C-alpha positions in Angstrom: 117.4 112.2 96.0 113.9 111.0 96.8 111.6 109.5 94.3 107.8 109.2 94.6 106.5 106.3 92.4 102.8 106.2 91.6 101.8 102.9 89.9 98.4 102.2 88.5 97.8 98.4 88.4 96.4 96.8 85.3 93.1 95.6 86.7 90.2 94.0 84.7 87.8 96.7 83.6 90.0 99.5 85.0 89.9 102.9 83.3 92.9 105.1 82.8 92.8 108.2 80.5 96.5 108.7 79.6 95.7 111.8 77.5 93.9 113.5 80.4 96.7 112.5 82.7 99.4 113.9 80.5 97.5 117.1 79.6 95.8 118.0 82.8 97.0 116.1 85.8 100.7 116.6 85.0 100.0 120.3 84.6 98.4 120.4 88.0 101.4 118.6 89.5 103.9 120.9 87.9 102.0 124.0 88.9 101.7 122.9 92.6 105.1 121.4 93.0 107.1 124.1 91.2 110.9 123.9 91.4 110.7 121.3 94.2 110.1 118.6 91.6 113.5 118.1 90.0 112.1 115.8 87.2 109.5 113.3 86.3 108.8 110.3 84.1 105.5 109.0 83.0 105.3 105.6 81.4 102.4 103.6 79.8 102.5 99.9 80.4 103.2 97.8 77.3 103.7 94.2 78.5 105.3 92.1 81.2 108.7 90.6 80.6 107.2 88.2 78.0 106.2 90.1 74.8 102.6 88.8 74.8 102.0 89.1 78.5 99.8 91.8 80.0 101.6 94.8 81.6 101.3 94.7 85.4 100.6 98.4 85.4 98.7 100.5 82.9 100.8 103.6 83.8 103.4 104.8 86.2 104.7 108.2 87.2 107.9 108.9 89.0 108.7 112.3 90.6 112.1 113.3 91.9 112.9 115.6 94.8 116.2 116.7 96.5 115.2 115.3 99.9 112.4 113.7 101.9 111.8 117.1 103.5 111.6 118.8 100.1 109.1 116.2 99.0 106.9 116.5 102.1 106.9 120.3 102.0 106.0 120.4 98.3 103.7 117.5 97.9 101.7 116.9 101.1 99.9 120.3 101.3 98.5 119.6 97.8 97.5 116.0 98.3 93.8 116.8 98.5 93.9 118.7 95.1 95.8 115.8 93.5 93.4 113.3 94.9 90.4 115.4 93.8 91.6 115.2 90.2 91.9 111.4 90.4 88.4 110.5 89.2 88.9 112.6 86.1 91.4 110.2 84.7 91.1 106.8 86.4 89.1 104.5 88.7 92.2 102.5 89.6 93.6 102.8 93.1 97.3 103.6 92.7 100.2 102.1 94.6 102.5 104.8 96.0 106.0 104.3 97.2 108.6 106.8 98.4 112.2 105.6 97.8 115.7 106.9 98.0 117.7 106.9 94.7 120.9 105.0 95.5 122.4 104.4 92.1 
């Protein structure tokens, strides 16, 4: 199983519209990725390890795919559409990581 993690750093003055992300961007992802996306999780940052510390990320999204090939075939052709929607919900440059689920 392959996981795409998209992490939005908590930067001073950064804007992230979680409502838009959940209502519109996720709908775009689901429509374009179809059954190739086996599941996803969206999280809003609450804090760091210490209760009163700032969260290192304002939001994260993790998408699951059966294989690297399935991810590339489903995701890469739609990258321009996904990136075009980016300014509608944030001005934060995301950190992206593809990983293999091992446990």
